Tab-separated table of C-alpha atoms in Angstrom:
chain	number	residue	atom	x	y	z
A	183	MET	CA	104.095	98.992	97.923
A	184	ILE	CA	102.450	102.254	95.621
A	185	GLU	CA	106.115	102.554	94.702
A	186	PHE	CA	106.920	98.826	93.939
A	187	VAL	CA	103.230	98.310	91.641
A	188	ASN	CA	103.717	101.949	89.658
A	189	ALA	CA	107.396	100.725	89.089
A	190	GLN	CA	105.949	97.658	87.040
A	191	PRO	CA	105.413	98.366	83.493
A	192	ALA	CA	102.071	97.700	82.143
A	193	GLY	CA	100.647	94.119	81.748
A	194	ALA	CA	104.412	93.364	82.456
A	195	ALA	CA	105.045	89.950	84.614
A	196	ILE	CA	106.040	90.183	88.257
A	197	ALA	CA	108.492	87.356	89.014
A	198	LYS	CA	106.862	84.802	92.104
A	199	ASP	CA	109.495	85.861	94.337
A	200	GLN	CA	108.920	89.115	93.753
A	201	LEU	CA	105.202	88.873	94.307
A	202	GLU	CA	105.429	86.630	97.672
A	203	ARG	CA	107.514	89.002	99.336
A	204	PHE	CA	105.373	92.006	98.474
A	205	LEU	CA	102.722	89.779	99.420
A	206	LEU	CA	104.503	89.368	103.241
A	207	ILE	CA	104.108	92.520	103.396
A	208	LEU	CA	101.173	93.347	102.247
A	209	ALA	CA	99.425	90.752	104.896
A	210	PRO	CA	100.115	93.450	107.707
A	211	PHE	CA	97.326	95.963	106.501
A	212	ALA	CA	94.977	93.773	103.892
A	213	PRO	CA	95.572	90.192	105.600
A	214	HIS	CA	92.434	88.535	103.890
A	215	ILE	CA	93.444	89.355	100.223
A	216	ALA	CA	96.890	88.641	100.967
A	217	GLU	CA	95.975	84.965	102.380
A	218	GLU	CA	93.811	84.403	99.360
A	219	LEU	CA	96.702	85.412	97.121
A	220	TRP	CA	99.190	83.839	99.109
A	221	ALA	CA	97.015	80.326	98.956
A	222	LYS	CA	96.667	80.753	94.909
A	223	LEU	CA	100.424	80.763	94.489
A	224	GLY	CA	100.544	77.026	95.671
A	225	HIS	CA	101.269	77.922	99.416
A	226	THR	CA	100.273	75.870	102.396
A	227	SER	CA	100.656	77.395	105.194
A	228	CYS	CA	99.440	80.965	106.928
A	229	ILE	CA	101.629	83.814	105.141
A	230	SER	CA	100.927	85.365	108.998
A	231	LEU	CA	103.243	82.251	109.869
A	232	ALA	CA	106.012	82.821	106.878
A	233	ALA	CA	108.910	84.156	107.603
A	234	TRP	CA	109.048	88.286	107.394
A	235	PRO	CA	111.530	89.048	104.389
A	236	THR	CA	114.542	90.046	104.486
A	237	PHE	CA	116.721	92.808	103.495
A	238	ASP	CA	120.525	93.420	102.427
A	239	PRO	CA	121.684	96.573	103.600
A	240	ALA	CA	124.201	96.567	100.598
A	241	MET	CA	121.372	97.401	98.307
A	242	LEU	CA	119.999	100.601	100.576
A	243	LYS	CA	123.093	102.500	99.115
A	244	ASP	CA	123.263	104.460	95.939
A	245	ASP	CA	126.148	103.910	93.790
A	246	SER	CA	125.358	107.707	92.597
A	247	VAL	CA	124.551	110.733	93.938
A	248	GLU	CA	123.069	113.731	91.829
A	249	LEU	CA	124.323	116.813	92.553
A	250	ALA	CA	123.026	120.667	91.826
A	251	VAL	CA	125.436	122.864	90.086
A	252	GLN	CA	125.369	126.078	91.843
A	253	ILE	CA	127.553	129.328	89.375
A	254	GLN	CA	127.357	132.883	90.578
A	255	GLY	CA	125.007	131.105	93.399
A	256	LYS	CA	122.475	129.799	90.758
A	257	VAL	CA	121.920	126.555	90.397
A	258	LYS	CA	122.372	126.349	86.669
A	259	CYS	CA	122.746	122.366	86.008
A	260	LYS	CA	122.865	118.852	87.628
A	261	VAL	CA	125.770	116.341	87.749
A	262	THR	CA	125.875	112.775	88.622
A	263	VAL	CA	129.152	111.335	90.961
A	264	PRO	CA	129.783	108.400	92.637
A	265	SER	CA	128.021	107.813	95.926
A	266	ASP	CA	131.560	107.543	97.708
A	267	ALA	CA	133.236	110.719	95.692
A	268	ASP	CA	135.392	112.698	97.836
A	269	ALA	CA	135.168	116.571	97.938
A	270	LYS	CA	138.229	116.524	95.407
A	271	ALA	CA	137.193	113.524	93.030
A	272	ILE	CA	133.663	115.748	93.347
A	273	GLU	CA	135.306	119.049	92.013
A	274	GLU	CA	137.337	117.027	89.119
A	275	LEU	CA	133.706	115.854	87.893
A	276	THR	CA	131.599	118.735	88.236
A	277	LEU	CA	134.703	120.905	86.054
A	278	ALA	CA	135.038	118.128	83.699
A	279	ASP	CA	131.146	118.476	82.881
A	280	ALA	CA	130.077	119.707	79.656
A	281	GLU	CA	127.116	121.622	80.637
A	282	VAL	CA	129.058	123.135	83.796
A	283	GLN	CA	131.663	124.435	81.582
A	284	LYS	CA	129.228	126.176	78.698
A	285	HIS	CA	128.227	128.056	81.759
A	286	LEU	CA	132.272	129.004	83.337
A	287	ALA	CA	133.238	129.465	79.265
A	288	GLY	CA	135.571	132.577	79.674
A	289	LYS	CA	135.150	133.358	83.339
A	290	THR	CA	137.843	132.489	86.193
A	291	ILE	CA	137.330	130.237	88.945
A	292	LYS	CA	137.446	131.795	92.387
A	293	LYS	CA	136.456	130.078	94.977
A	294	ILE	CA	134.527	125.575	94.275
A	295	VAL	CA	132.476	124.666	97.504
A	296	VAL	CA	131.622	121.631	97.889
A	297	VAL	CA	129.034	119.729	100.375
A	298	PRO	CA	129.533	116.236	99.442
A	299	GLY	CA	126.042	114.527	98.863
A	300	ARG	CA	124.095	118.240	98.296
A	301	LEU	CA	126.051	120.216	95.765
A	302	VAL	CA	128.640	122.042	94.464
A	303	ASN	CA	129.062	126.305	94.594
A	304	ILE	CA	131.335	127.863	91.926
A	305	VAL	CA	131.983	131.540	92.446
A	306	ALA	CA	133.539	132.860	89.348
A	307	VAL	CA	133.822	136.091	87.777
């Protein structure tokens, strides 16, 4: 709930359906204020009788992830790759990154270790 409130820009309007879902989640923790605000939104029944918000499992998965790139065992930069990318695709995207190219300039790559969802480690001489 705190993250939701902090994500809202100051003075920005919140859509009614977002506010209703927020109040439904707030109600167990602050029932009196949630009930008052629920009534101000025009509802005539108690908030405790309203259905709990549903969720979409597809919304819980990130489209992309940020991976740390280690060169010689030290984190040099980060790359963003699709979350469903396999190790080979992650390796290709990492080597194509401009920041990685800058750190590898003049070096020969000996080994690349990819831990999907976590990091890419490049051993270069």
